[in-house]
Amino acid sequence: MGMKSFVEVAVDSHFPLENLPYGVFKPKGGGGPRIGVAIGDYVLDLAAVAAAGLFDGTSLGNTQCFSQSSLNSFLGLGRPAWKEARDMIQRLLSAEEPTLRDNANLRDKSIFPMTDVEMLLPFVIGDYTDFFSSMHHAKNCGTIFRGPENPISPNWFHLPIAYHGRASSIVISGTDIVRPRGQGHPIGNSPPYFGPTKKLDFELEMAAVVGPGNELGKPIDINNAADHIFGLVLMNDWSARDIQAWEYVPLGPFLGKSFGTTISPWVVTLEALEPFACDAPKQEPYPLSYLVEKQPKNYDIPLEVCIKPAGQENSLVVTKSNYKHLYWTLAQQVAHHTINGCNLRPGDLLGTGTISGPEPEALGCLLELTWNGQKPLSLNGSECTFLGDGDEVIFTACCKGNGYNVGFGTCSGRVLPATQ
Amino acid sequence: MGMKSFVEVAVDSHFPLENLPYGVFKPKGGGGPRIGVAIGDYVLDLAAVAAAGLFDGTSLGNTQCFSQSSLNSFLGLGRPAWKEARDMIQRLLSAEEPTLRDNANLRDKSIFPMTDVEMLLPFVIGDYTDFFSSMHHAKNCGTIFRGPENPISPNWFHLPIAYHGRASSIVISGTDIVRPRGQGHPIGNSPPYFGPTKKLDFELEMAAVVGPGNELGKPIDINNAADHIFGLVLMNDWSARDIQAWEYVPLGPFLGKSFGTTISPWVVTLEALEPFACDAPKQEPYPLSYLVEKQPKNYDIPLEVCIKPAGQENSLVVTKSNYKHLYWTLAQQVAHHTINGCNLRPGDLLGTGTISGPEPEALGCLLELTWNGQKPLSLNGSECTFLGDGDEVIFTACCKGNGYNVGFGTCSGRVLPATQ
């Protein structure tokens, strides 16, 4: 049985007292952006709770960190403050605690139905890095783009490969995505294709939100790395495969990715995910010492992708994968990212890369699921190779605990036609 | 003969009345960051000038854009406001204009010797993109990394190749650079090298500073592209060639670059550079229509790199190149960057990539100058392949007008030993 809140929480809710993910919202009735946590189908306004003095006596009392339009100040405070906040919010929302439960005025001011708020980007993203940490994805992409001989480049097993992504085009779940135009591969001696992408894809990813970070020139030791990660969100790293295939040699993906990246509004903390920690995969070859953790850890987070084709009522599941399929761990990503002295800042985003599992139904993008368009999926009888205008893509993730869930809600976006 | 200011400007100064580059500074005597322009060996404090009401009556009068700690608000205002500011500042500083010249009190408050101020990063960089726009550099690097057959990948002549760089580690000229550690290529069957880079390099670049920018999903037409560029700075994109060579397949450069990028403190505006505009190179194949400008334009900006070896008094010129050697123009870079709908924001930085010219003495990095360490340079009798601890690298650029210069000052950094 799960913990009990005085706020009603359905049994299958993603957001019980065990979760308490953070987001930034704006009441539809008026008022600026402020920080909240999800509880059932409600949002607790932490700015209002703080203004009522309920964080007084904790290290958060004088920080004003909850009356901000982004989580960044709170992210910068680090794990001890995050724990204090979680303990206090869990207590205030519990069924036994009268402080908020019995204060009708404060309850009215601080608890909003989710339908009455608009969710915003929860943090300002200074830099967005995207890793490439699923071996199954690396192998499939390598096979498709470069052929079946040595599909995974030799460096892949020695270091968590990553590239810098575009921060400006990261949007919140629910934002429409305009089909990008660009150059695609020429065929034979013809000039390159130019026009709306013909190979629009989703990429099933999660992304870690950076906490305090490090000074330039001072790497983060792998055994302290987890203290620099606040939590995780779902992420759809939309991709135009024809643009990507033509542009990516030798400097990597650029316009094939930078037209839009969608994240889910609720940041689920590592504390909430701790019950779902599991063993990390065995790594062979054994990594260099700066990548060796005392207790390597993954998380068992079941992931699902649905597509709601244009004009249809129902969405269909096209993928079931899991965060635990990742080869490189979060701590290894942080240690590698900073080993050269690169500085991470609060609110930086570290994408996992597409999370594909070993099974054919666990592939994290259409490039893999349809083998670059050669094997169309059947969606309610219509064929799907890549995404069409009007298609909506919906990610969801939910960890199943003993009598409760720790879920991520959804991360969705709909494709709009290209601008002319 | 150049224009005359009441502030003393030496004949060989980079900063006469024709230039007026913008920066952000802090008086060493105390006080916060604010915006200034360089004039001779002095800085004019625009916050003080604005506070005295001298911008009243222009569109800048009520903006507070000069009392900020970054140029970003001013960048967002766009070209008409930039022109108003330039006209006003040029008038206020001219020898004939009494307003500031004859106001001893305001002069004392608003004009600082450069030696009495500290220069700061002039703008907040949301995203940093680095292009690869010198054909000579692309050809040399391709030959070194992949061999002499087809050194330039086929896409290069069709689009301005670029990658996302790391924004957090961009530092102001004068900041020391800690030698990065990382993984280098394994030799034969041995495990990868790990340790301080053995191939630390500079990259001679310039970078454009973005003005208003565009909304997500709305590309910038190439013939409006110049209105989105405020000006240029010098940039040293420090590189660890052994780390880069091992990590860059398939997603591009990452830790081989992200440990530090240095920019010069003064942003030279496109208005100041206009007298040095020159023809852009002929492009063959002819580009796709979204990359075709009515009046393609480059700039004739002579560039110089000096190295001051550790422990020595004198620096030596190792490269003389020129911005005009670039194949892809600024406008083409902006049009390409946004053709997929990617949004640019005020303060985004667009690096040119290493600027190498056709001559052996015009190569923009040690990788090319020493042919990956095979042909050492002789610096004051000592051999140089890559950078040693204590070496200082100094870039400078100066356009020669008729009786005046439009210069960029310097962009410098010294190498510190790796942390243990």
PDB file of C-alpha atoms in Angstrom, chain B residues 79-193:
ATOM      1  CA  ARG B  79      19.476  47.437 -36.627  1.00  0.00           C
ATOM      2  CA  PRO B  80      17.492  50.717 -36.517  1.00  0.00           C
ATOM      3  CA  ALA B  81      18.296  51.096 -32.797  1.00  0.00           C
ATOM      4  CA  TRP B  82      21.915  50.044 -33.366  1.00  0.00           C
ATOM      5  CA  LYS B  83      22.262  52.763 -36.001  1.00  0.00           C
ATOM      6  CA  GLU B  84      20.729  55.383 -33.723  1.00  0.00           C
ATOM      7  CA  ALA B  85      23.150  54.421 -30.960  1.00  0.00           C
ATOM      8  CA  ARG B  86      26.158  54.528 -33.268  1.00  0.00           C
ATOM      9  CA  ASP B  87      25.200  57.904 -34.722  1.00  0.00           C
ATOM     10  CA  MET B  88      24.686  59.379 -31.264  1.00  0.00           C
ATOM     11  CA  ILE B  89      27.907  57.975 -29.795  1.00  0.00           C
ATOM     12  CA  GLN B  90      29.925  59.062 -32.832  1.00  0.00           C
ATOM     13  CA  ARG B  91      28.513  62.572 -32.475  1.00  0.00           C
ATOM     14  CA  LEU B  92      29.044  62.747 -28.695  1.00  0.00           C
ATOM     15  CA  LEU B  93      32.696  61.703 -29.024  1.00  0.00           C
ATOM     16  CA  SER B  94      33.543  63.910 -31.988  1.00  0.00           C
ATOM     17  CA  ALA B  95      35.943  66.833 -31.574  1.00  0.00           C
ATOM     18  CA  GLU B  96      33.349  69.381 -32.711  1.00  0.00           C
ATOM     19  CA  GLU B  97      30.523  68.387 -30.378  1.00  0.00           C
ATOM     20  CA  PRO B  98      30.567  70.259 -27.032  1.00  0.00           C
ATOM     21  CA  THR B  99      27.895  68.224 -25.106  1.00  0.00           C
ATOM     22  CA  LEU B 100      30.284  65.722 -23.569  1.00  0.00           C
ATOM     23  CA  ARG B 101      33.567  67.437 -24.492  1.00  0.00           C
ATOM     24  CA  ASP B 102      32.799  70.505 -22.390  1.00  0.00           C
ATOM     25  CA  ASN B 103      31.060  68.757 -19.493  1.00  0.00           C
ATOM     26  CA  ALA B 104      33.988  67.946 -17.186  1.00  0.00           C
ATOM     27  CA  ASN B 105      31.780  66.317 -14.575  1.00  0.00           C
ATOM     28  CA  LEU B 106      30.130  63.906 -17.008  1.00  0.00           C
ATOM     29  CA  ARG B 107      33.455  63.233 -18.750  1.00  0.00           C
ATOM     30  CA  ASP B 108      34.983  62.204 -15.427  1.00  0.00           C
ATOM     31  CA  LYS B 109      32.065  59.941 -14.669  1.00  0.00           C
ATOM     32  CA  SER B 110      31.814  58.329 -18.069  1.00  0.00           C
ATOM     33  CA  ILE B 111      35.300  58.007 -19.580  1.00  0.00           C
ATOM     34  CA  PHE B 112      37.651  55.410 -18.053  1.00  0.00           C
ATOM     35  CA  PRO B 113      41.199  54.557 -19.101  1.00  0.00           C
ATOM     36  CA  MET B 114      41.163  50.927 -20.309  1.00  0.00           C
ATOM     37  CA  THR B 115      43.765  50.122 -17.674  1.00  0.00           C
ATOM     38  CA  ASP B 116      41.207  51.004 -14.978  1.00  0.00           C
ATOM     39  CA  VAL B 117      38.519  48.567 -16.102  1.00  0.00           C
ATOM     40  CA  GLU B 118      38.029  44.835 -16.239  1.00  0.00           C
ATOM     41  CA  MET B 119      36.429  43.489 -19.400  1.00  0.00           C
ATOM     42  CA  LEU B 120      33.737  40.821 -18.984  1.00  0.00           C
ATOM     43  CA  LEU B 121      31.920  38.467 -21.358  1.00  0.00           C
ATOM     44  CA  PRO B 122      29.895  40.979 -23.387  1.00  0.00           C
ATOM     45  CA  PHE B 123      26.732  38.922 -23.825  1.00  0.00           C
ATOM     46  CA  VAL B 124      24.954  35.884 -22.430  1.00  0.00           C
ATOM     47  CA  ILE B 125      25.338  33.097 -24.966  1.00  0.00           C
ATOM     48  CA  GLY B 126      22.240  30.939 -25.254  1.00  0.00           C
ATOM     49  CA  ASP B 127      23.590  28.707 -28.000  1.00  0.00           C
ATOM     50  CA  TYR B 128      26.976  28.583 -29.658  1.00  0.00           C
ATOM     51  CA  THR B 129      27.229  27.158 -33.164  1.00  0.00           C
ATOM     52  CA  ASP B 130      30.514  26.565 -34.894  1.00  0.00           C
ATOM     53  CA  PHE B 131      30.653  26.452 -38.694  1.00  0.00           C
ATOM     54  CA  PHE B 132      33.354  24.886 -40.868  1.00  0.00           C
ATOM     55  CA  SER B 133      33.410  27.498 -43.594  1.00  0.00           C
ATOM     56  CA  SER B 134      37.047  27.612 -44.739  1.00  0.00           C
ATOM     57  CA  MET B 135      37.631  25.293 -47.678  1.00  0.00           C
ATOM     58  CA  HIS B 136      41.369  25.257 -47.063  1.00  0.00           C
ATOM     59  CA  HIS B 137      40.843  24.158 -43.459  1.00  0.00           C
ATOM     60  CA  ALA B 138      38.284  21.504 -44.453  1.00  0.00           C
ATOM     61  CA  LYS B 139      40.657  20.133 -47.066  1.00  0.00           C
ATOM     62  CA  ASN B 140      43.694  20.055 -44.779  1.00  0.00           C
ATOM     63  CA  CYS B 141      41.822  18.449 -41.863  1.00  0.00           C
ATOM     64  CA  GLY B 142      40.207  15.891 -44.149  1.00  0.00           C
ATOM     65  CA  THR B 143      43.609  14.977 -45.576  1.00  0.00           C
ATOM     66  CA  ILE B 144      45.171  14.666 -42.112  1.00  0.00           C
ATOM     67  CA  PHE B 145      42.309  12.693 -40.480  1.00  0.00           C
ATOM     68  CA  ARG B 146      41.057  10.637 -43.422  1.00  0.00           C
ATOM     69  CA  GLY B 147      43.719  10.705 -46.158  1.00  0.00           C
ATOM     70  CA  PRO B 148      44.265  12.598 -49.411  1.00  0.00           C
ATOM     71  CA  GLU B 149      41.491  10.916 -51.412  1.00  0.00           C
ATOM     72  CA  ASN B 150      38.310  12.993 -51.244  1.00  0.00           C
ATOM     73  CA  PRO B 151      39.428  14.938 -48.163  1.00  0.00           C
ATOM     74  CA  ILE B 152      36.334  17.170 -48.341  1.00  0.00           C
ATOM     75  CA  SER B 153      33.062  15.297 -47.840  1.00  0.00           C
ATOM     76  CA  PRO B 154      30.556  15.694 -50.713  1.00  0.00           C
ATOM     77  CA  ASN B 155      28.033  17.684 -48.626  1.00  0.00           C
ATOM     78  CA  TRP B 156      30.575  20.457 -47.894  1.00  0.00           C
ATOM     79  CA  PHE B 157      30.080  22.330 -51.185  1.00  0.00           C
ATOM     80  CA  HIS B 158      26.278  22.184 -50.863  1.00  0.00           C
ATOM     81  CA  LEU B 159      25.747  23.511 -47.358  1.00  0.00           C
ATOM     82  CA  PRO B 160      27.649  25.381 -44.642  1.00  0.00           C
ATOM     83  CA  ILE B 161      28.499  22.460 -42.339  1.00  0.00           C
ATOM     84  CA  ALA B 162      28.295  23.284 -38.637  1.00  0.00           C
ATOM     85  CA  TYR B 163      27.907  21.717 -35.230  1.00  0.00           C
ATOM     86  CA  HIS B 164      26.563  22.833 -31.873  1.00  0.00           C
ATOM     87  CA  GLY B 165      29.344  23.905 -29.519  1.00  0.00           C
ATOM     88  CA  ARG B 166      29.445  24.248 -25.741  1.00  0.00           C
ATOM     89  CA  ALA B 167      28.216  27.632 -24.467  1.00  0.00           C
ATOM     90  CA  SER B 168      29.126  27.242 -20.776  1.00  0.00           C
ATOM     91  CA  SER B 169      32.866  27.146 -21.356  1.00  0.00           C
ATOM     92  CA  ILE B 170      33.144  30.303 -23.456  1.00  0.00           C
ATOM     93  CA  VAL B 171      35.447  32.702 -21.610  1.00  0.00           C
ATOM     94  CA  ILE B 172      36.711  36.223 -22.071  1.00  0.00           C
ATOM     95  CA  SER B 173      40.173  36.996 -23.461  1.00  0.00           C
ATOM     96  CA  GLY B 174      42.841  36.739 -20.770  1.00  0.00           C
ATOM     97  CA  THR B 175      41.317  33.729 -19.025  1.00  0.00           C
ATOM     98  CA  ASP B 176      43.779  30.876 -18.483  1.00  0.00           C
ATOM     99  CA  ILE B 177      42.961  27.557 -20.143  1.00  0.00           C
ATOM    100  CA  VAL B 178      43.559  24.379 -18.129  1.00  0.00           C
ATOM    101  CA  ARG B 179      44.996  21.600 -20.293  1.00  0.00           C
ATOM    102  CA  PRO B 180      42.176  19.068 -20.612  1.00  0.00           C
ATOM    103  CA  ARG B 181      42.449  15.395 -19.756  1.00  0.00           C
ATOM    104  CA  GLY B 182      40.716  12.765 -21.787  1.00  0.00           C
ATOM    105  CA  GLN B 183      40.873   9.671 -23.924  1.00  0.00           C
ATOM    106  CA  GLY B 184      43.070   9.581 -26.988  1.00  0.00           C
ATOM    107  CA  HIS B 185      43.247   7.068 -29.821  1.00  0.00           C
ATOM    108  CA  PRO B 186      44.484   3.603 -28.883  1.00  0.00           C
ATOM    109  CA  ILE B 187      47.518   2.435 -30.835  1.00  0.00           C
ATOM    110  CA  GLY B 188      47.077  -1.045 -32.284  1.00  0.00           C
ATOM    111  CA  ASN B 189      45.398  -3.331 -29.746  1.00  0.00           C
ATOM    112  CA  SER B 190      46.320  -1.332 -26.669  1.00  0.00           C
ATOM    113  CA  PRO B 191      43.566   0.338 -24.614  1.00  0.00           C
ATOM    114  CA  PRO B 192      42.907   4.040 -25.336  1.00  0.00           C
ATOM    115  CA  TYR B 193      45.388   6.594 -23.980  1.00  0.00           C
TER     116      TYR B 193
END
